[in-house]
Amino acid sequence: MDGVPRVPEQRGPEESATLRFGLLGPVRAWRGEELLATGSPQQRALLSALLLREGRTATASELIDALWGDEPPPRALAAVRTYASRLRKILSPGVLVSESGGYALRLHDARALDLSAAQELATQAEKAKNSGDLRHARRALNDALALWNGEPLAGVPGPYADTQRTRLEEWRLQLLESRLDMDLEQGCHAEAVSELTALTAAHPLRERLRELLMLALYRSGRQAEALAVYADTRRLLADELGVDPRQGLKELQQRILQADPGLAEPSAPAPEPAPAPVRPAQLPATVPDFTGRASFVGELSDVLASAEGRVMAVSALAGIGGVGKTTLAVHVAHQARGAFPDGQLYVDLQGAGARAAEPETVLGAFLRALGTPDSAIPDSLEERAALYRSVLDGRRVLVLLDNAKDAAQVRPLLPGTEGCAALITSRVRMVDLAGAHLVDLDVMSPDEALALFTKIVGEERVASEREAALDVVAACGFLPLAIRIAASRLAARRTWTVSVLAAKLADERRRLDELQAGDLAVKATFELGYGQLEPAQARAFRLLGLADGPDISLAAAAAVLDLPVEDTEDVLESLVDTSLLESAAPGRYRYHDLVRLYARACAERDEHPPSERDAAMSRLLDFYLATAAEGYAIERPGDRLVDHLETARTAGLVFPDRRAAQDWLYSEAVSLLACVRQSSDRARLRRAVDLLWATVDLAESGANSKEYETAATALRNAARSLSDGRAEGRANLVLANARHWSGYFDQANQEAREVLRLSEASGDPLPCCWAANILGAFAFYQNRYTEAEEYLERAIKDFRACGDLSGTAAALCNLSRLHLATDRADSAVVLAHQGTEMYEALGHSLKAANGHYALGMALSKNGRLSDATARLGDALQVFRASRQRLWEGMTLFRLAEVDLLAHRSAQAAANAEMALAMLRGIGGEWRRGNVLTVLGKALIRVGQSGRAQVCWREALEIFERLNSPEAAEVQALLAPAAAA
């Protein structure tokens, strides 16, 4: 039942008869889930007075004072008795008792009262905080605060209720301040700003909230706003109370002015450090049969042991592929775990591949693993590296950077703080990595190689054929990876002898230049495993290595191999058993980067006819295209794009619902875009472009916008070089869309004009429709209203000619916004209604949310603010459920605009803050400038004029840099302050 406080309670067979009471809101009582009628306001006042005594007896005179104060009615005592009698009939027998001339409530479980439950949770929070367990303390305080259901004792008359109401509200604020303080202790600065902005607006004279807001803003990199909060507070206190800010606020202002490094740390650390939200333990499992390398293990362990008291311990292992660098590093790291109690981080930097991991991407993953929320992770490499070092300060963390490309890739990932250490593996010696302890790892000694072989194969089989075993490890070049593969093959074939394996290795035709140094030795080792594969396994090994993505799904692999999924899984799992393929997760497979290179070499050498390589990649592209089209059709029913896409000759997946389609798209995004980048030849180009068009959500949501834009640019350039006007027009369209959502309007505008030129010339109608719609939107953004209307009217006409109702609805919603800007509010509502109704008639829930978004804006301009809020709220729910982060942020921004019109200034500020956080790193600077403008308007209404001016100045810088017309409005907002 809505509104029933979920206080902790005993559960059992008599649960339905359990009484529960609520004071932290309207005074109410429940028996099980049944809301009881507690009578008149005075009767509820009596019930609340007894509940607040928590089982103690209240005399009749005390109850009369509580209900009426100094002016009781003539028959007050009789009234109290009547109220008590009625309550007895409502409550269970024995709950309300008479004793000592008064009354008391006997509750079997104190937690049946929400106030008692909140007190118990607050006590737990205090204990947890004192012990340093801030996570538990925050959780307990959040649970306590969740028990409030509005104003305490709402609607209860009497002086006693008034006093208690004030006390309980003050207590709630104290709990909030305590929880917010702990939020800042744990680095949740950006999240706290929105809540503190609303709270300071609601309680402008509460200095502790102002202090917390200043600290949250400062730690979020918003120093000017933090200082503006102090200026606003000082002015407000002088005007309202004639006093100066308290000493704590003054000191905080000075520390901010001085950029005190201590402000970056918890302001009041617990006696023991609070644990990180997640203590990373990312090391891969060490191999159970680790053998030899004793001198290297000792050397590296000594370096790691010296980390304490030193700035940083760095060891870099170098050697040829397959020499066992990772195995050794992981083994040493596991042995040293006890010396690094704050965790271990691990990443494969993919330095041996064509696309090495970007340091900023790795830093983002490391920061999340160390407990940093996404909203607090900056965008640039330099800022992420600085935050990473700050987060590690005071911790003892081991970082294992595997398979590094070079020192430049590694430097931003080094902890750089005392007590931390880094282990690095690479194929190159990092002589230019300052301060690193360099280790050159060579092949195993014969004894070590034989010991490793014996551990895998078994002592019994090797003991009788020692010479043959020595021949095996010698043929493997004493390379650990080669030995492991050979021994694993022998262990899996019980009918073979060691001599049989040695004879196979003696045939040099089965190995590629086995005696050569460097990577050729690694290839020779891989040749051993590859040469023993069954034909179906070998074909799969070769063809799957052609795909660029970091991994491949089972369904995609089946398309590449042109096999049923069940047969594909059997083949792939058998390859996993051979160690030539890895199982990244259930249903997903990947190559070690060196194995992938070898697999491609095998495909070039052994795949017959050679055209099968192109055919395999074509099937993969078709699989992605067919599946993306299926997902697009489910997400956007009635949209005609699927009728205009190139035909896929390979079947794709079929999804049961929208959620499954979305899950596939976002989980497959990186591999899908890698396939697109590989498909720029004439035979596959048009399908690759259409695959990008069908996966436009990757750009519009902001989830993969940079990678999407890179792929679109590559295809546009390829189409231009091949003189394929149709493909170039469509590639320009997806590129225009990507740059639109990234906020690069001028470039997107140029590309959309190219779409019209190219698509009209090639007779491709649908891109023309969408180009006109985009050009209309851009002209609208730049206040070129006549041109915008011409384009949008053309888009509506052309969409209708194509029978594309979804596109028509999109153009109608854009035209609605244009009518709003040109003072045609009534027709704007009509147009937005038409667009929304079209979407809903098609069953197009995601795009219907865009309709509700446009309609909400139109309704707000018409003064129908409640309707506007409802429409925008509906859109917000759909965008959140659909993972449309950009649209979620923009809807919060529009809600903030409506809140301003409705004079809900604190709520407007909170929604604008959430919009800023949601749009971080996506949507472009122009959208950020608009949100800052609205945030400033909200802040000035809640008395934070200094902070408002900081927001406006930042917005003005953005608009002037972009040469946007919005700069004039912001200049006008700042003008009064400049004049003063």
PDB file of N, CA, C and O in Angstrom, residues 180-221:
ATOM      1  N   LEU A 180      25.238  13.505   4.371  1.00  0.00           N
ATOM      2  CA  LEU A 180      25.917  14.256   3.315  1.00  0.00           C
ATOM      3  C   LEU A 180      27.398  14.425   3.630  1.00  0.00           C
ATOM      4  O   LEU A 180      28.255  14.382   2.739  1.00  0.00           O
ATOM      5  N   ASP A 181      27.715  14.628   4.912  1.00  0.00           N
ATOM      6  CA  ASP A 181      29.104  14.717   5.324  1.00  0.00           C
ATOM      7  C   ASP A 181      29.844  13.428   4.973  1.00  0.00           C
ATOM      8  O   ASP A 181      30.974  13.446   4.471  1.00  0.00           O
ATOM      9  N   MET A 182      29.198  12.293   5.210  1.00  0.00           N
ATOM     10  CA  MET A 182      29.812  11.005   4.864  1.00  0.00           C
ATOM     11  C   MET A 182      29.888  10.810   3.350  1.00  0.00           C
ATOM     12  O   MET A 182      30.816  10.179   2.844  1.00  0.00           O
ATOM     13  N   ASP A 183      28.909  11.355   2.607  1.00  0.00           N
ATOM     14  CA  ASP A 183      28.999  11.316   1.146  1.00  0.00           C
ATOM     15  C   ASP A 183      30.294  11.965   0.674  1.00  0.00           C
ATOM     16  O   ASP A 183      31.015  11.436  -0.189  1.00  0.00           O
ATOM     17  N   LEU A 184      30.596  13.127   1.257  1.00  0.00           N
ATOM     18  CA  LEU A 184      31.809  13.831   0.857  1.00  0.00           C
ATOM     19  C   LEU A 184      33.051  13.092   1.320  1.00  0.00           C
ATOM     20  O   LEU A 184      34.086  13.096   0.655  1.00  0.00           O
ATOM     21  N   GLU A 185      32.959  12.438   2.495  1.00  0.00           N
ATOM     22  CA  GLU A 185      34.098  11.646   2.973  1.00  0.00           C
ATOM     23  C   GLU A 185      34.447  10.540   1.985  1.00  0.00           C
ATOM     24  O   GLU A 185      35.609  10.159   1.849  1.00  0.00           O
ATOM     25  N   GLN A 186      33.435  10.021   1.286  1.00  0.00           N
ATOM     26  CA  GLN A 186      33.666   8.888   0.382  1.00  0.00           C
ATOM     27  C   GLN A 186      33.752   9.306  -1.083  1.00  0.00           C
ATOM     28  O   GLN A 186      33.668   8.483  -1.980  1.00  0.00           O
ATOM     29  N   GLY A 187      33.902  10.621  -1.315  1.00  0.00           N
ATOM     30  CA  GLY A 187      34.177  11.075  -2.668  1.00  0.00           C
ATOM     31  C   GLY A 187      32.972  11.288  -3.552  1.00  0.00           C
ATOM     32  O   GLY A 187      33.122  11.478  -4.757  1.00  0.00           O
ATOM     33  N   CYS A 188      31.750  11.265  -2.980  1.00  0.00           N
ATOM     34  CA  CYS A 188      30.543  11.446  -3.795  1.00  0.00           C
ATOM     35  C   CYS A 188      30.223  12.941  -3.902  1.00  0.00           C
ATOM     36  O   CYS A 188      29.122  13.389  -3.555  1.00  0.00           O
ATOM     37  N   HIS A 189      31.179  13.733  -4.406  1.00  0.00           N
ATOM     38  CA  HIS A 189      31.020  15.180  -4.397  1.00  0.00           C
ATOM     39  C   HIS A 189      29.992  15.634  -5.432  1.00  0.00           C
ATOM     40  O   HIS A 189      29.103  16.427  -5.119  1.00  0.00           O
ATOM     41  N   ALA A 190      30.151  15.131  -6.676  1.00  0.00           N
ATOM     42  CA  ALA A 190      29.271  15.594  -7.748  1.00  0.00           C
ATOM     43  C   ALA A 190      27.823  15.240  -7.453  1.00  0.00           C
ATOM     44  O   ALA A 190      26.912  16.034  -7.699  1.00  0.00           O
ATOM     45  N   GLU A 191      27.576  14.040  -6.899  1.00  0.00           N
ATOM     46  CA  GLU A 191      26.208  13.635  -6.586  1.00  0.00           C
ATOM     47  C   GLU A 191      25.602  14.500  -5.492  1.00  0.00           C
ATOM     48  O   GLU A 191      24.407  14.782  -5.488  1.00  0.00           O
ATOM     49  N   ALA A 192      26.448  14.936  -4.532  1.00  0.00           N
ATOM     50  CA  ALA A 192      25.933  15.707  -3.403  1.00  0.00           C
ATOM     51  C   ALA A 192      25.553  17.123  -3.792  1.00  0.00           C
ATOM     52  O   ALA A 192      24.709  17.743  -3.131  1.00  0.00           O
ATOM     53  N   VAL A 193      26.163  17.668  -4.862  1.00  0.00           N
ATOM     54  CA  VAL A 193      25.903  19.071  -5.206  1.00  0.00           C
ATOM     55  C   VAL A 193      24.429  19.308  -5.480  1.00  0.00           C
ATOM     56  O   VAL A 193      23.842  20.292  -5.005  1.00  0.00           O
ATOM     57  N   SER A 194      23.794  18.425  -6.255  1.00  0.00           N
ATOM     58  CA  SER A 194      22.381  18.617  -6.594  1.00  0.00           C
ATOM     59  C   SER A 194      21.512  18.649  -5.340  1.00  0.00           C
ATOM     60  O   SER A 194      20.684  19.545  -5.161  1.00  0.00           O
ATOM     61  N   GLU A 195      21.709  17.669  -4.440  1.00  0.00           N
ATOM     62  CA  GLU A 195      20.893  17.598  -3.229  1.00  0.00           C
ATOM     63  C   GLU A 195      21.147  18.798  -2.319  1.00  0.00           C
ATOM     64  O   GLU A 195      20.219  19.392  -1.765  1.00  0.00           O
ATOM     65  N   LEU A 196      22.404  19.183  -2.174  1.00  0.00           N
ATOM     66  CA  LEU A 196      22.731  20.317  -1.304  1.00  0.00           C
ATOM     67  C   LEU A 196      22.213  21.626  -1.886  1.00  0.00           C
ATOM     68  O   LEU A 196      21.831  22.537  -1.140  1.00  0.00           O
ATOM     69  N   THR A 197      22.200  21.745  -3.197  1.00  0.00           N
ATOM     70  CA  THR A 197      21.650  22.953  -3.810  1.00  0.00           C
ATOM     71  C   THR A 197      20.184  23.116  -3.438  1.00  0.00           C
ATOM     72  O   THR A 197      19.730  24.211  -3.066  1.00  0.00           O
ATOM     73  N   ALA A 198      19.413  22.023  -3.523  1.00  0.00           N
ATOM     74  CA  ALA A 198      18.001  22.092  -3.162  1.00  0.00           C
ATOM     75  C   ALA A 198      17.817  22.352  -1.664  1.00  0.00           C
ATOM     76  O   ALA A 198      16.943  23.126  -1.250  1.00  0.00           O
ATOM     77  N   LEU A 199      18.635  21.713  -0.830  1.00  0.00           N
ATOM     78  CA  LEU A 199      18.492  21.874   0.626  1.00  0.00           C
ATOM     79  C   LEU A 199      18.841  23.284   1.076  1.00  0.00           C
ATOM     80  O   LEU A 199      18.171  23.849   1.956  1.00  0.00           O
ATOM     81  N   THR A 200      19.893  23.869   0.513  1.00  0.00           N
ATOM     82  CA  THR A 200      20.244  25.234   0.911  1.00  0.00           C
ATOM     83  C   THR A 200      19.181  26.231   0.459  1.00  0.00           C
ATOM     84  O   THR A 200      18.981  27.259   1.102  1.00  0.00           O
ATOM     85  N   ALA A 201      18.504  25.913  -0.645  1.00  0.00           N
ATOM     86  CA  ALA A 201      17.403  26.779  -1.065  1.00  0.00           C
ATOM     87  C   ALA A 201      16.228  26.673  -0.096  1.00  0.00           C
ATOM     88  O   ALA A 201      15.573  27.666   0.219  1.00  0.00           O
ATOM     89  N   ALA A 202      15.963  25.454   0.384  1.00  0.00           N
ATOM     90  CA  ALA A 202      14.851  25.256   1.317  1.00  0.00           C
ATOM     91  C   ALA A 202      15.177  25.756   2.720  1.00  0.00           C
ATOM     92  O   ALA A 202      14.273  26.156   3.475  1.00  0.00           O
ATOM     93  N   HIS A 203      16.448  25.718   3.114  1.00  0.00           N
ATOM     94  CA  HIS A 203      16.870  26.130   4.464  1.00  0.00           C
ATOM     95  C   HIS A 203      18.027  27.121   4.324  1.00  0.00           C
ATOM     96  O   HIS A 203      19.180  26.798   4.650  1.00  0.00           O
ATOM     97  N   PRO A 204      17.752  28.322   3.840  1.00  0.00           N
ATOM     98  CA  PRO A 204      18.834  29.242   3.470  1.00  0.00           C
ATOM     99  C   PRO A 204      19.709  29.685   4.636  1.00  0.00           C
ATOM    100  O   PRO A 204      20.854  30.088   4.415  1.00  0.00           O
ATOM    101  N   LEU A 205      19.218  29.628   5.887  1.00  0.00           N
ATOM    102  CA  LEU A 205      19.991  30.118   7.023  1.00  0.00           C
ATOM    103  C   LEU A 205      20.754  29.012   7.740  1.00  0.00           C
ATOM    104  O   LEU A 205      21.391  29.261   8.755  1.00  0.00           O
ATOM    105  N   ARG A 206      20.690  27.812   7.223  1.00  0.00           N
ATOM    106  CA  ARG A 206      21.365  26.694   7.870  1.00  0.00           C
ATOM    107  C   ARG A 206      22.810  26.637   7.366  1.00  0.00           C
ATOM    108  O   ARG A 206      23.112  26.138   6.268  1.00  0.00           O
ATOM    109  N   GLU A 207      23.731  27.105   8.181  1.00  0.00           N
ATOM    110  CA  GLU A 207      25.101  27.307   7.733  1.00  0.00           C
ATOM    111  C   GLU A 207      25.831  25.992   7.456  1.00  0.00           C
ATOM    112  O   GLU A 207      26.712  25.930   6.597  1.00  0.00           O
ATOM    113  N   ARG A 208      25.508  24.924   8.184  1.00  0.00           N
ATOM    114  CA  ARG A 208      26.200  23.660   7.952  1.00  0.00           C
ATOM    115  C   ARG A 208      25.945  23.155   6.538  1.00  0.00           C
ATOM    116  O   ARG A 208      26.849  22.632   5.875  1.00  0.00           O
ATOM    117  N   LEU A 209      24.712  23.324   6.056  1.00  0.00           N
ATOM    118  CA  LEU A 209      24.412  22.911   4.691  1.00  0.00           C
ATOM    119  C   LEU A 209      25.212  23.746   3.693  1.00  0.00           C
ATOM    120  O   LEU A 209      25.703  23.237   2.680  1.00  0.00           O
ATOM    121  N   ARG A 210      25.346  25.031   3.964  1.00  0.00           N
ATOM    122  CA  ARG A 210      26.133  25.895   3.079  1.00  0.00           C
ATOM    123  C   ARG A 210      27.598  25.452   3.067  1.00  0.00           C
ATOM    124  O   ARG A 210      28.263  25.438   2.024  1.00  0.00           O
ATOM    125  N   GLU A 211      28.100  25.084   4.235  1.00  0.00           N
ATOM    126  CA  GLU A 211      29.488  24.644   4.322  1.00  0.00           C
ATOM    127  C   GLU A 211      29.703  23.372   3.514  1.00  0.00           C
ATOM    128  O   GLU A 211      30.689  23.243   2.773  1.00  0.00           O
ATOM    129  N   LEU A 212      28.773  22.435   3.639  1.00  0.00           N
ATOM    130  CA  LEU A 212      28.885  21.188   2.875  1.00  0.00           C
ATOM    131  C   LEU A 212      28.802  21.452   1.382  1.00  0.00           C
ATOM    132  O   LEU A 212      29.502  20.817   0.574  1.00  0.00           O
ATOM    133  N   LEU A 213      27.921  22.389   0.973  1.00  0.00           N
ATOM    134  CA  LEU A 213      27.799  22.718  -0.444  1.00  0.00           C
ATOM    135  C   LEU A 213      29.099  23.313  -0.971  1.00  0.00           C
ATOM    136  O   LEU A 213      29.568  22.975  -2.072  1.00  0.00           O
ATOM    137  N   MET A 214      29.726  24.211  -0.195  1.00  0.00           N
ATOM    138  CA  MET A 214      31.005  24.788  -0.619  1.00  0.00           C
ATOM    139  C   MET A 214      32.052  23.699  -0.823  1.00  0.00           C
ATOM    140  O   MET A 214      32.783  23.686  -1.824  1.00  0.00           O
ATOM    141  N   LEU A 215      32.121  22.766   0.119  1.00  0.00           N
ATOM    142  CA  LEU A 215      33.116  21.706   0.023  1.00  0.00           C
ATOM    143  C   LEU A 215      32.839  20.797  -1.174  1.00  0.00           C
ATOM    144  O   LEU A 215      33.751  20.404  -1.906  1.00  0.00           O
ATOM    145  N   ALA A 216      31.546  20.461  -1.392  1.00  0.00           N
ATOM    146  CA  ALA A 216      31.193  19.595  -2.524  1.00  0.00           C
ATOM    147  C   ALA A 216      31.529  20.269  -3.848  1.00  0.00           C
ATOM    148  O   ALA A 216      32.059  19.632  -4.773  1.00  0.00           O
ATOM    149  N   LEU A 217      31.233  21.553  -3.965  1.00  0.00           N
ATOM    150  CA  LEU A 217      31.554  22.274  -5.199  1.00  0.00           C
ATOM    151  C   LEU A 217      33.064  22.340  -5.411  1.00  0.00           C
ATOM    152  O   LEU A 217      33.562  22.134  -6.524  1.00  0.00           O
ATOM    153  N   TYR A 218      33.805  22.622  -4.345  1.00  0.00           N
ATOM    154  CA  TYR A 218      35.258  22.731  -4.472  1.00  0.00           C
ATOM    155  C   TYR A 218      35.858  21.408  -4.918  1.00  0.00           C
ATOM    156  O   TYR A 218      36.707  21.353  -5.811  1.00  0.00           O
ATOM    157  N   ARG A 219      35.408  20.312  -4.306  1.00  0.00           N
ATOM    158  CA  ARG A 219      35.951  19.006  -4.662  1.00  0.00           C
ATOM    159  C   ARG A 219      35.489  18.547  -6.039  1.00  0.00           C
ATOM    160  O   ARG A 219      36.043  17.605  -6.598  1.00  0.00           O
ATOM    161  N   SER A 220      34.455  19.199  -6.578  1.00  0.00           N
ATOM    162  CA  SER A 220      34.002  18.887  -7.939  1.00  0.00           C
ATOM    163  C   SER A 220      34.701  19.765  -8.964  1.00  0.00           C
ATOM    164  O   SER A 220      34.330  19.770 -10.126  1.00  0.00           O
ATOM    165  N   GLY A 221      35.695  20.546  -8.529  1.00  0.00           N
ATOM    166  CA  GLY A 221      36.427  21.398  -9.453  1.00  0.00           C
ATOM    167  C   GLY A 221      35.729  22.709  -9.753  1.00  0.00           C
ATOM    168  O   GLY A 221      36.062  23.388 -10.735  1.00  0.00           O
TER     169      GLY A 221
END
